[in-house]
GROMACS .gro file of C-alpha atoms in nm:
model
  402
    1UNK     CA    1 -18.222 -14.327  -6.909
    2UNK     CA    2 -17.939 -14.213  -6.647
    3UNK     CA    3 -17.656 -14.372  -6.871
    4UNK     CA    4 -17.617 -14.095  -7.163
    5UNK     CA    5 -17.273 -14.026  -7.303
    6UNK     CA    6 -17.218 -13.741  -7.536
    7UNK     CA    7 -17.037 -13.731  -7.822
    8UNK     CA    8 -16.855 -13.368  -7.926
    9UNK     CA    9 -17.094 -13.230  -8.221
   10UNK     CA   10 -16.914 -13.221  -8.503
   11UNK     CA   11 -16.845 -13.596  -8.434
   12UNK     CA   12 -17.206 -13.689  -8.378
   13UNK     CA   13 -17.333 -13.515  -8.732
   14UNK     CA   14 -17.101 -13.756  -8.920
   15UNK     CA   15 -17.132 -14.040  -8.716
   16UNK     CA   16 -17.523 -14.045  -8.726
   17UNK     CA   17 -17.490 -14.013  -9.075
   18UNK     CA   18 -17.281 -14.298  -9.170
   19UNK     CA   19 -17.406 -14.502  -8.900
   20UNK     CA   20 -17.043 -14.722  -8.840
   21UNK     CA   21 -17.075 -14.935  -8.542
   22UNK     CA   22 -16.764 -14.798  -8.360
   23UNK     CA   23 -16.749 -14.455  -8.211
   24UNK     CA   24 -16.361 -14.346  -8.110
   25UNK     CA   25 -16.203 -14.247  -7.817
   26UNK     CA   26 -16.156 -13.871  -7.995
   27UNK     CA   27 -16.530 -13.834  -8.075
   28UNK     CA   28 -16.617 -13.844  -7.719
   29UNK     CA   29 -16.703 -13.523  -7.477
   30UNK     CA   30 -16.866 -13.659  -7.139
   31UNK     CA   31 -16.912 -14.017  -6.991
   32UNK     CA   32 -17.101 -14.020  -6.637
   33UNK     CA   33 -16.940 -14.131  -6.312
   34UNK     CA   34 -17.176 -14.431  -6.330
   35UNK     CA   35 -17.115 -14.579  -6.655
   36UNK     CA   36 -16.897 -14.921  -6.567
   37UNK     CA   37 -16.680 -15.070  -6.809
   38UNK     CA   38 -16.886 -15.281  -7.037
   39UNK     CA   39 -17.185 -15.122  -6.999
   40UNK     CA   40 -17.457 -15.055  -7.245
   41UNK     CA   41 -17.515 -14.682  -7.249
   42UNK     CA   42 -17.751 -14.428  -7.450
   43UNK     CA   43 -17.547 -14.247  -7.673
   44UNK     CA   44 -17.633 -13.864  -7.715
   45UNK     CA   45 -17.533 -13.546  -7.902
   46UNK     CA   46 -17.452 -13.201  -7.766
   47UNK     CA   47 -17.812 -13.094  -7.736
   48UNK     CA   48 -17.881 -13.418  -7.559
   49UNK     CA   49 -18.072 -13.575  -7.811
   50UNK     CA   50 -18.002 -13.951  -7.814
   51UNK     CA   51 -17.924 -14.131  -8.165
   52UNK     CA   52 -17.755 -14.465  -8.052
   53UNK     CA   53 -17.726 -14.763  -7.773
   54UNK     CA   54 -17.393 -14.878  -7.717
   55UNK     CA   55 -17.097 -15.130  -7.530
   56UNK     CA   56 -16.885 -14.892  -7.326
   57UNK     CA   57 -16.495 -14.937  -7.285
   58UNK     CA   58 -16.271 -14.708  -7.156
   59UNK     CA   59 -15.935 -14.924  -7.187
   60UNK     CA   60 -16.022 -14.938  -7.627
   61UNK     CA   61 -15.970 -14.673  -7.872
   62UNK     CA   62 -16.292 -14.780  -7.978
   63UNK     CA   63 -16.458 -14.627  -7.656
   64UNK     CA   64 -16.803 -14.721  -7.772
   65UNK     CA   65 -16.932 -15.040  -8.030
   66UNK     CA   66 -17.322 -14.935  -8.127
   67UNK     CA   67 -17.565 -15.198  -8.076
   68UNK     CA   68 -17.900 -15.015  -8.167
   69UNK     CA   69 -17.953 -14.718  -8.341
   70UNK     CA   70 -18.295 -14.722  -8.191
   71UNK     CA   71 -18.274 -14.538  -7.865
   72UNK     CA   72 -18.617 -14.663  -7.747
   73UNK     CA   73 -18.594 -15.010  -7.785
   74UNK     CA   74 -18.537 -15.180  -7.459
   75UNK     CA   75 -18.202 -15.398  -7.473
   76UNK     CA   76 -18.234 -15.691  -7.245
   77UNK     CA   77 -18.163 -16.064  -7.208
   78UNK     CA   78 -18.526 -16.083  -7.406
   79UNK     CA   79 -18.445 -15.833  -7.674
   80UNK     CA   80 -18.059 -16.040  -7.703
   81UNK     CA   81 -18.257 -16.374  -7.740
   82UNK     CA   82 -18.492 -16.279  -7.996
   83UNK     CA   83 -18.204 -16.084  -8.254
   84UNK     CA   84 -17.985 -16.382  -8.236
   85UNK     CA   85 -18.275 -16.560  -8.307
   86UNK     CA   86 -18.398 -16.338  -8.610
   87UNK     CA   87 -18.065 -16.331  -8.713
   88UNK     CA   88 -18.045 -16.701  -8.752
   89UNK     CA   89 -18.350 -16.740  -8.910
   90UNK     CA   90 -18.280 -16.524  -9.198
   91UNK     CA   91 -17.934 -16.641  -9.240
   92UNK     CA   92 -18.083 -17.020  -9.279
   93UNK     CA   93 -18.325 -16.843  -9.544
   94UNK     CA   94 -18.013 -16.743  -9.773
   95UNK     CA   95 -17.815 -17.029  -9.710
   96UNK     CA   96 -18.103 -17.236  -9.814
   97UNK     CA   97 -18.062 -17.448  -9.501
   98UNK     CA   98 -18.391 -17.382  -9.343
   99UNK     CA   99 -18.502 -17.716  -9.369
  100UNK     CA  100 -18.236 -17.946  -9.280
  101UNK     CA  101 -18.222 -18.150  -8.984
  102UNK     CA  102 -18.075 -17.973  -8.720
  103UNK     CA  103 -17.778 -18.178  -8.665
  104UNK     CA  104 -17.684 -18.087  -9.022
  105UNK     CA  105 -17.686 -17.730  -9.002
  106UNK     CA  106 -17.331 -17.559  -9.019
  107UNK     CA  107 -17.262 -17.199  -8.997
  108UNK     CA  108 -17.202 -16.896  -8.834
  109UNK     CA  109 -17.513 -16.814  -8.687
  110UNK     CA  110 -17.378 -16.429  -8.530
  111UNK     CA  111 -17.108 -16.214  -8.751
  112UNK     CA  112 -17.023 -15.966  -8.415
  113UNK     CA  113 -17.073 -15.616  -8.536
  114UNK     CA  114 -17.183 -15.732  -8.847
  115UNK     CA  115 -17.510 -15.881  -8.652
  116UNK     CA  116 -17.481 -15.586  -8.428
  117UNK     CA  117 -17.384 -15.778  -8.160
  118UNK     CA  118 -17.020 -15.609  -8.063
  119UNK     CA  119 -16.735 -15.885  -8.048
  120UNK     CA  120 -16.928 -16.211  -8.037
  121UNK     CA  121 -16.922 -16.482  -8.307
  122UNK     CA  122 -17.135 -16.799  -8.281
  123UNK     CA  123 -17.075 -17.079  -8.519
  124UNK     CA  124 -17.244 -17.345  -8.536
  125UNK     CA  125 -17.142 -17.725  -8.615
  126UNK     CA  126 -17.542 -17.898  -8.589
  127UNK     CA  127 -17.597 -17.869  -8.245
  128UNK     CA  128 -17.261 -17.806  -8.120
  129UNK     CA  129 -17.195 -17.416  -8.078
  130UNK     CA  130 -16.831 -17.252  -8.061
  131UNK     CA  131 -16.811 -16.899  -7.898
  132UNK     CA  132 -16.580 -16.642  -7.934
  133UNK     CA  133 -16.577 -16.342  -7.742
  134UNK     CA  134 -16.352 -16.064  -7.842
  135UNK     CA  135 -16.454 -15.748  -7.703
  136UNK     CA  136 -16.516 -15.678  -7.317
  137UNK     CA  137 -16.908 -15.646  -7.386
  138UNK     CA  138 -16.917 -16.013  -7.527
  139UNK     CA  139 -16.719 -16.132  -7.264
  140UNK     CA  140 -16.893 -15.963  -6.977
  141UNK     CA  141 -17.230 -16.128  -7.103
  142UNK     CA  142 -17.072 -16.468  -7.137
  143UNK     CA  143 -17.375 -16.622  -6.958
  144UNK     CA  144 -17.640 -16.466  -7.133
  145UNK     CA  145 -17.500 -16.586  -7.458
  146UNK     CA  146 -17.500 -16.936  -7.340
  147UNK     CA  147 -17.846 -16.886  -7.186
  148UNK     CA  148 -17.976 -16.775  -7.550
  149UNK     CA  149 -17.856 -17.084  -7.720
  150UNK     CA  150 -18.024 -17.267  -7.499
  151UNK     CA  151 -18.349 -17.130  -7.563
  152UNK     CA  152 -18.373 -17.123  -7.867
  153UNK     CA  153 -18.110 -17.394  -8.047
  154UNK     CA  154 -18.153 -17.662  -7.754
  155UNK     CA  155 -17.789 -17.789  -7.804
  156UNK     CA  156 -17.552 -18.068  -7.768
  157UNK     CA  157 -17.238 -17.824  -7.650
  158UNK     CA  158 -17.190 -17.524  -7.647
  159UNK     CA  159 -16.777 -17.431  -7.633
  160UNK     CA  160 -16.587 -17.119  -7.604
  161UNK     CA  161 -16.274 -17.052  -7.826
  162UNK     CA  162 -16.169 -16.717  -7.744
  163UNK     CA  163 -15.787 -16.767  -7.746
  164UNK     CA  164 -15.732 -16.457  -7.997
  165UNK     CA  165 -15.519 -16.203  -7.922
  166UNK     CA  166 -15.742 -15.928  -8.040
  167UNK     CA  167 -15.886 -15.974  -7.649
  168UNK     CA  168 -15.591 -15.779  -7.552
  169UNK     CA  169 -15.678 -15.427  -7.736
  170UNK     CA  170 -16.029 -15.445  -7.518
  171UNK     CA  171 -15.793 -15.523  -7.182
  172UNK     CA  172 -15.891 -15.887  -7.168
  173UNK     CA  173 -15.614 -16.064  -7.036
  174UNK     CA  174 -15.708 -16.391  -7.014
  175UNK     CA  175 -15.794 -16.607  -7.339
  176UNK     CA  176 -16.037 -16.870  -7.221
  177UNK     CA  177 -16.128 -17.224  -7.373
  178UNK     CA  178 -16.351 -17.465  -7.268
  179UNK     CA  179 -16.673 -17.654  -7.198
  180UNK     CA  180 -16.959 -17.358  -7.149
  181UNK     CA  181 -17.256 -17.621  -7.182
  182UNK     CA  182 -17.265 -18.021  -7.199
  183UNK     CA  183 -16.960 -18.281  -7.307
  184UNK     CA  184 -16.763 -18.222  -7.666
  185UNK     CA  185 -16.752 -18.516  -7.867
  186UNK     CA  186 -16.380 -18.708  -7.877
  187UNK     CA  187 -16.414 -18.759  -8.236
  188UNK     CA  188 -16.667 -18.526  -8.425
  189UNK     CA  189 -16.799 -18.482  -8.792
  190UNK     CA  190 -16.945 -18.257  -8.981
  191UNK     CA  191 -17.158 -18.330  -9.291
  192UNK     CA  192 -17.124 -18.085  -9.610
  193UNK     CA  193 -17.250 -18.070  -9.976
  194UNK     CA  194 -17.202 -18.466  -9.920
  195UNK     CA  195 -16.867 -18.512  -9.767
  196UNK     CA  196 -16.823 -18.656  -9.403
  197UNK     CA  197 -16.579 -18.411  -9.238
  198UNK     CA  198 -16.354 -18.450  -8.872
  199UNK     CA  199 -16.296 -18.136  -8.745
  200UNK     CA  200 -16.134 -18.036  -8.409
  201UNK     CA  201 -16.303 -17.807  -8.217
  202UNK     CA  202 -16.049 -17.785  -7.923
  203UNK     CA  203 -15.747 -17.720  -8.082
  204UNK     CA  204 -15.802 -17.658  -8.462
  205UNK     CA  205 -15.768 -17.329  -8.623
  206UNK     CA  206 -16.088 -17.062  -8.594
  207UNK     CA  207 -16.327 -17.251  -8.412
  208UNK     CA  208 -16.232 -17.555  -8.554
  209UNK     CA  209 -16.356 -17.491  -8.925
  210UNK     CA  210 -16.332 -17.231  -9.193
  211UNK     CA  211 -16.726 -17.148  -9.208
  212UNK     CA  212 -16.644 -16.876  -9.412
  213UNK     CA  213 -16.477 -17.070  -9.712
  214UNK     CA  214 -16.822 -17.256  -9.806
  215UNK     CA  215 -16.876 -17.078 -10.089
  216UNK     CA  216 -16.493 -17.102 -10.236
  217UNK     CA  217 -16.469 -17.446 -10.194
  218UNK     CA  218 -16.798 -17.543 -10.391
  219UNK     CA  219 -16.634 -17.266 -10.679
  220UNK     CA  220 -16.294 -17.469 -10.702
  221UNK     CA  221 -16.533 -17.774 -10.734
  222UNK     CA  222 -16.686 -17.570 -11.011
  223UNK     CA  223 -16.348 -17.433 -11.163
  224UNK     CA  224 -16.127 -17.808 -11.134
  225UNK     CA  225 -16.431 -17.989 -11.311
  226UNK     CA  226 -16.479 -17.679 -11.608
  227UNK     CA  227 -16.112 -17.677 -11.687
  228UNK     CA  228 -16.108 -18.073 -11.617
  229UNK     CA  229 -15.801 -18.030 -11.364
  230UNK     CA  230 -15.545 -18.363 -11.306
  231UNK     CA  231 -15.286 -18.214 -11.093
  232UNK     CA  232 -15.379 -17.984 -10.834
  233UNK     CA  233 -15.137 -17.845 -10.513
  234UNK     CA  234 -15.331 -17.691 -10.191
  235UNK     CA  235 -15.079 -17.506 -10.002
  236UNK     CA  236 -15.172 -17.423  -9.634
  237UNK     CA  237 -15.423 -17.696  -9.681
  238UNK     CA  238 -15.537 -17.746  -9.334
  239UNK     CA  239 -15.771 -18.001  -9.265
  240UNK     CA  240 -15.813 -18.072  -9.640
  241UNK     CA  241 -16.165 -17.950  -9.707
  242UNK     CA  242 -16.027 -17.837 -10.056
  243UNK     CA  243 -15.916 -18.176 -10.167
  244UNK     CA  244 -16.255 -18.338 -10.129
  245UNK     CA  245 -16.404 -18.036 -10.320
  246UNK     CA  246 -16.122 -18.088 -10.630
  247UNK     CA  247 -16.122 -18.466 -10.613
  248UNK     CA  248 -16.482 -18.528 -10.667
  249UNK     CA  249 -16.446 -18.225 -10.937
  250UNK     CA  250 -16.148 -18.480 -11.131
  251UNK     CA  251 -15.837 -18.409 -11.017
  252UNK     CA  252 -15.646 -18.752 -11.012
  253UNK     CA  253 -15.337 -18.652 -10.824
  254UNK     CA  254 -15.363 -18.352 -10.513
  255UNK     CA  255 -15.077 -18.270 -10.299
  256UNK     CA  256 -15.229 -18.136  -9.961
  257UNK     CA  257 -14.903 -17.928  -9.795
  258UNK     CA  258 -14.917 -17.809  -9.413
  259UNK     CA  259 -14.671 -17.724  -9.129
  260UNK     CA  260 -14.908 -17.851  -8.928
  261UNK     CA  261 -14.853 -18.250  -8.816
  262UNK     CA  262 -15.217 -18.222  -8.614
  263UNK     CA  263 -15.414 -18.089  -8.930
  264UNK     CA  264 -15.217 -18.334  -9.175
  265UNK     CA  265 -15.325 -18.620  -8.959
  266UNK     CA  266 -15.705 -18.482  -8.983
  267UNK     CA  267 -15.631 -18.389  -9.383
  268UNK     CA  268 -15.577 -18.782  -9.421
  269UNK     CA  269 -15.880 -18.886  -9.232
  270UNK     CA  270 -16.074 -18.663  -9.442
  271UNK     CA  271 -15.950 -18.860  -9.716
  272UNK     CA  272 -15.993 -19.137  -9.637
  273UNK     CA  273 -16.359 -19.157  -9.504
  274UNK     CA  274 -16.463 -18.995  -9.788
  275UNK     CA  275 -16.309 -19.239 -10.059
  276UNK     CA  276 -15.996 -19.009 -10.198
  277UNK     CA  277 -15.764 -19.159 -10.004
  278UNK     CA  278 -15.542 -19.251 -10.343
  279UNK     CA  279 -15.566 -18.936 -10.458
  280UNK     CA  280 -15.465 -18.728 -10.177
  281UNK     CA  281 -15.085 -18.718 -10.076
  282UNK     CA  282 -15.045 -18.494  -9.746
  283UNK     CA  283 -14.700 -18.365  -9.706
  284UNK     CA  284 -14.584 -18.218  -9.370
  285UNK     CA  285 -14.377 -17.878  -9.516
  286UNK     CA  286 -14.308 -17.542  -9.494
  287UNK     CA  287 -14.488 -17.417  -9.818
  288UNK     CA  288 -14.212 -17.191  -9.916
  289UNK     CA  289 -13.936 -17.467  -9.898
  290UNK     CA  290 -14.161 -17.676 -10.097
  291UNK     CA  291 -14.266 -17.456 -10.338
  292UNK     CA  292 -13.898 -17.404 -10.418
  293UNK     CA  293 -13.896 -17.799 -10.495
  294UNK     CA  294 -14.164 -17.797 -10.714
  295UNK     CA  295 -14.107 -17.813 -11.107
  296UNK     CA  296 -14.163 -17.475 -11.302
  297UNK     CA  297 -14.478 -17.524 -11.527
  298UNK     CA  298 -14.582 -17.891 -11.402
  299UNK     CA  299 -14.918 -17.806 -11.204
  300UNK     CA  300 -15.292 -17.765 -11.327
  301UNK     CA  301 -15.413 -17.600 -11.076
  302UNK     CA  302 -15.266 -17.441 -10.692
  303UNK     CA  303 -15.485 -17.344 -10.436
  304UNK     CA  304 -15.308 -17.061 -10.176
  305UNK     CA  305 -15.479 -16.990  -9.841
  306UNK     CA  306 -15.227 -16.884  -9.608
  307UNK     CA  307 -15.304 -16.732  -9.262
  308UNK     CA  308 -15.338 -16.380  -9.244
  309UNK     CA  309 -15.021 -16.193  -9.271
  310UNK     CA  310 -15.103 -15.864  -9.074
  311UNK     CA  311 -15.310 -15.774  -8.818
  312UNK     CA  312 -15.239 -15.447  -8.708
  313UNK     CA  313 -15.257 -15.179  -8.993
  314UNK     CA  314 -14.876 -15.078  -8.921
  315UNK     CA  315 -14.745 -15.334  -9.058
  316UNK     CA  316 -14.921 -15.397  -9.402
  317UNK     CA  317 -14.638 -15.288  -9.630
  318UNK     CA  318 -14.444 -15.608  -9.500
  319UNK     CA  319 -14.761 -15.829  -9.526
  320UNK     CA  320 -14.790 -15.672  -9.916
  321UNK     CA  321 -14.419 -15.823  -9.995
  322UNK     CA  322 -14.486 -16.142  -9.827
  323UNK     CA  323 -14.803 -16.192 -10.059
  324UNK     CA  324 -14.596 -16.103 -10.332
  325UNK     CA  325 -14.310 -16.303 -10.280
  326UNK     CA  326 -14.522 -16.640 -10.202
  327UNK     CA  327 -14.763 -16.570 -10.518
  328UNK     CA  328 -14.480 -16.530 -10.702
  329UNK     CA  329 -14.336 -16.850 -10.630
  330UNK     CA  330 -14.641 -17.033 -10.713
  331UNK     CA  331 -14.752 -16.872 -11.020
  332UNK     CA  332 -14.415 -16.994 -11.179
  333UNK     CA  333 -14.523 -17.331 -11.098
  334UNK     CA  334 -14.871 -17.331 -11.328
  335UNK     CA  335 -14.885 -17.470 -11.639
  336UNK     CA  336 -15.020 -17.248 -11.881
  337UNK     CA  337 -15.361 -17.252 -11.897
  338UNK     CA  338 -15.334 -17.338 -11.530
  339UNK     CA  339 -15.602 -17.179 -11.222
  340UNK     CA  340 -15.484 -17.034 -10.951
  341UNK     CA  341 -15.689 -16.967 -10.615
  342UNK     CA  342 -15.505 -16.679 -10.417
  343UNK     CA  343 -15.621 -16.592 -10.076
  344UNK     CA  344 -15.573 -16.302  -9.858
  345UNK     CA  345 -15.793 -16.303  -9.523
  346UNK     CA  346 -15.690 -15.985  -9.325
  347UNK     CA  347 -15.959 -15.649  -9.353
  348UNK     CA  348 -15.629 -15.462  -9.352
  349UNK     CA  349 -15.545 -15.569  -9.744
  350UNK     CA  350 -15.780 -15.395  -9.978
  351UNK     CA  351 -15.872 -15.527 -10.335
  352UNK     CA  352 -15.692 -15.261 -10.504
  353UNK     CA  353 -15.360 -15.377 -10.292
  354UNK     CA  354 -15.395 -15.730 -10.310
  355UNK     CA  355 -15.424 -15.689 -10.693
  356UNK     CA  356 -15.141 -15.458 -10.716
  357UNK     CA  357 -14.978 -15.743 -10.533
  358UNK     CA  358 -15.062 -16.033 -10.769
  359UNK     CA  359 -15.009 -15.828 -11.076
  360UNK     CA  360 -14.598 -15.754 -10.943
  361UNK     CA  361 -14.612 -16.146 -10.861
  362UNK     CA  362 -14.678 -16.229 -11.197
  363UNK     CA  363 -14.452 -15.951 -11.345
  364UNK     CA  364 -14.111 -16.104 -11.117
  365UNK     CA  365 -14.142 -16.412 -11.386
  366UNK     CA  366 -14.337 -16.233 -11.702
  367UNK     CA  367 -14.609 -16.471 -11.614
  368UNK     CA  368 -14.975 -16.360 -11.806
  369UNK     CA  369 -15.254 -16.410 -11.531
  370UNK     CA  370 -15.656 -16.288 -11.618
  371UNK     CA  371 -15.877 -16.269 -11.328
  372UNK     CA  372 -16.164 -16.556 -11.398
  373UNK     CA  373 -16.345 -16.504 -11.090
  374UNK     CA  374 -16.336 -16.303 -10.727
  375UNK     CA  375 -16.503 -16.467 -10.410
  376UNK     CA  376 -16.563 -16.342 -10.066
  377UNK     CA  377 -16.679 -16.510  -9.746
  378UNK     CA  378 -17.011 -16.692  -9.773
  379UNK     CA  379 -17.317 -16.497  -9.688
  380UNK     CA  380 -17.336 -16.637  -9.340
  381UNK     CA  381 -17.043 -16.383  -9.304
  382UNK     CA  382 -17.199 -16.109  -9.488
  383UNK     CA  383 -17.154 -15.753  -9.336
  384UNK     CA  384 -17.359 -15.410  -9.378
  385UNK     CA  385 -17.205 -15.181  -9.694
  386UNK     CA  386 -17.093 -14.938  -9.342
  387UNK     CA  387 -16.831 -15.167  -9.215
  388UNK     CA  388 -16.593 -15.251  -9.437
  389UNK     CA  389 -16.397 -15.370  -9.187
  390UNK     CA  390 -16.644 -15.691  -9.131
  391UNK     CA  391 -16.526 -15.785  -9.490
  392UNK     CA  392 -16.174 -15.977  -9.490
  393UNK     CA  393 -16.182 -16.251  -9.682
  394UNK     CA  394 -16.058 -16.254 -10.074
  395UNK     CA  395 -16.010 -16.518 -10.303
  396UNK     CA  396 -15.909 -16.459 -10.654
  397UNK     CA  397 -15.954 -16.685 -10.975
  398UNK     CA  398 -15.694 -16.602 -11.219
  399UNK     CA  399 -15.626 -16.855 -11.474
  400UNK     CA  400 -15.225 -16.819 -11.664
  401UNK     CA  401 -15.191 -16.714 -11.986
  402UNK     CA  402 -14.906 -16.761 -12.073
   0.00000   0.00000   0.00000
């Protein structure tokens, strides 16, 4: 145990009471001459009592990202293998997957800090795996991830997507994408709750699929078939997941609107091989210019997921009137009587703000909106009730009044 940092005291008190995974540049007092960037270290009070093992970075204002609050367990490539593993394993318990094939399995198998596993996400598409490696501990162990899958998954692929920019707070340069393990498939499906699904793991958004909308998209099944929904608009639509979800609900006619010419192209596929071909129109849009086009009053039911709109807490008031201004402009479009799915996916926007925001929305055109419903990400992306900041994702059910 040569590797022991120390933490001032007053620091240490409240952060081995709250136990949050990140430990700030401030909070520190000593870091040994040995201790390498990336490291995992023993983290220690004043007295020299340790409470914590963590990643080490000195180029991140988060200096340290706790992986164990057990300071004698002994963190190797054994101890990695069997948490991911455990971690899995009780994830396929609550997603009531445990028994499926395992080339129908599809979900995100490690949550980073939420798993207590600093930075890395593993998602999981049957027995291809997408990694993404955000902080410089997941990216210095690159090999030991890919050793663990392996062992214990015996996949296809496995393929690394980390082309975020959130690599650049931890000093990470590059943004590397590409084979890790075996050959991706040129065309490759997905099955889920029924539907046959083409997603792109190359090039497409995330890792090639929003894991963490399960749950939403079997709730607007739920919600289109309740309220027996015609004429529903999905705005930011993607790949179309959400159309297959509202057709097979009822809805007769669903305009699918994108920017995106690649994910249109994969929205009609979707479509098509799963029979809703003829109710599906994909328009390639910007959805502001086309919500201006739309008819005031004329839709049943709009479903808004746009990409997040700050991610860097500096800029949230901006974010907050460019929710408002695009909720606005779609409200106006429901009939009454009419659903509406709003999304925000940044940890930055709270509840309370995102409300505030809808509430102004509806007030610009005296629109009447009750909240029906409020979803999060599905439990594959569930995070411990000390770190808020692992929950991101909100969608609200508000239905218009009037």
């Amino acid at each position: 145990m040569n590797k022991i940092v120390t933490i001032k005291a007053d620091r240490a008190q409240k952060i081995i009471k709250n136990r949050h995974p990140w430990i700030f540049s401030g909070a520190v007092k000593n870091v040994p001459t040995n201790v390498e960037p990336g490291d995992i270290v023993f983290v220690a009070d004043e007295t020299g009592k340790v409470f914590a093992q963590a990643a080490y970075n000195p180029g991140s204002d988060i200096r340290f990202r706790v992986i164990s609050w057990n300071p004698s367990e002994k963190i190797d490539e054994n101890w990695f293998s069997g948490h991911i593993k455990n971690v899995s394993e009780n994830k396929e318990c609550i997603l009531g997957i445990k028994n499926l094939p395992e080339n129908k399995k599809n979900y995100r198998v490690v949550y980073a800090e939420s798993d207590n596993l600093p930075g890395l996400s593993i998602d999981r598409y049957g027995l291809v795996f997408v990694v993404q490696l955000q902080t410089l501990f997941a990216d210095k162990n690159r090999d030991l991830w890919v050793s663990s899958i392996k062992k214990i998954f015996n996949p296809e692929v496995i393929y690394e997507r980390s082309d975020v920019e959130v690599r650049k707070k931890e000093g990470l340069k590059d943004l590397p994408v590409g084979i890790l393990y075996g050959a991706l498939p040129e065309n490759f499906f997905i099955e889920e709750d029924g539907f046959k699904i083409k997603i792109d793991i190359a090039d497409g958004q995330k890792t090639g699929y929003f894991l963490d909308l399960h749950t939403a998209r079997k709730r607007i099944e739920y919600w289109c078939k309740v309220l027996d929904v015609k004429y529903l608009q999905n705005y930011f639509g993607y790949t179309g997941s959400f159309n297959l979800y509202a057709a097979r609900a009822g809805a007769e006619k669903i305009e699918h609107i994108d920017s995106s010419q690649s994910a249109n192209d994969l929205a009609k596929e979707n479509a098509k091989i799963n029979n809703f071909a003829q109710k599906i129109s994909v328009i390639t849009a910007d959805v502001f210019n086309h919500l201006e086009k739309t008819g005031n009053e004329t839709v049943e039911a709009i479903i808004l997921d746009p990409p997040s709109f700050v991610k860097e807490r500096a800029k949230i008031k901006n974010a907050l009137e460019g929710y408002k201004r695009l909720n606005s402009l779609a409200m106006k479009k429901l009939k009454p009587g009419g659903l509406f799915f709003t999304f925000s996916c940044s940890s930055y926007i709270s509840e309370e703000d995102f409300q505030k925001v809808l509430f102004q929305a509806a007030s610009i055109f005296g629109c009447e909106m009750k909240i029906i419903e409020k979803i999060g990400a599905s439990p594959d992306h569930s995070c411990p009730l000390n770190f808020p900041e692992g929950r991101y994702l909100q969608c609200w059910v508000l239905q218009k009044i009037s």
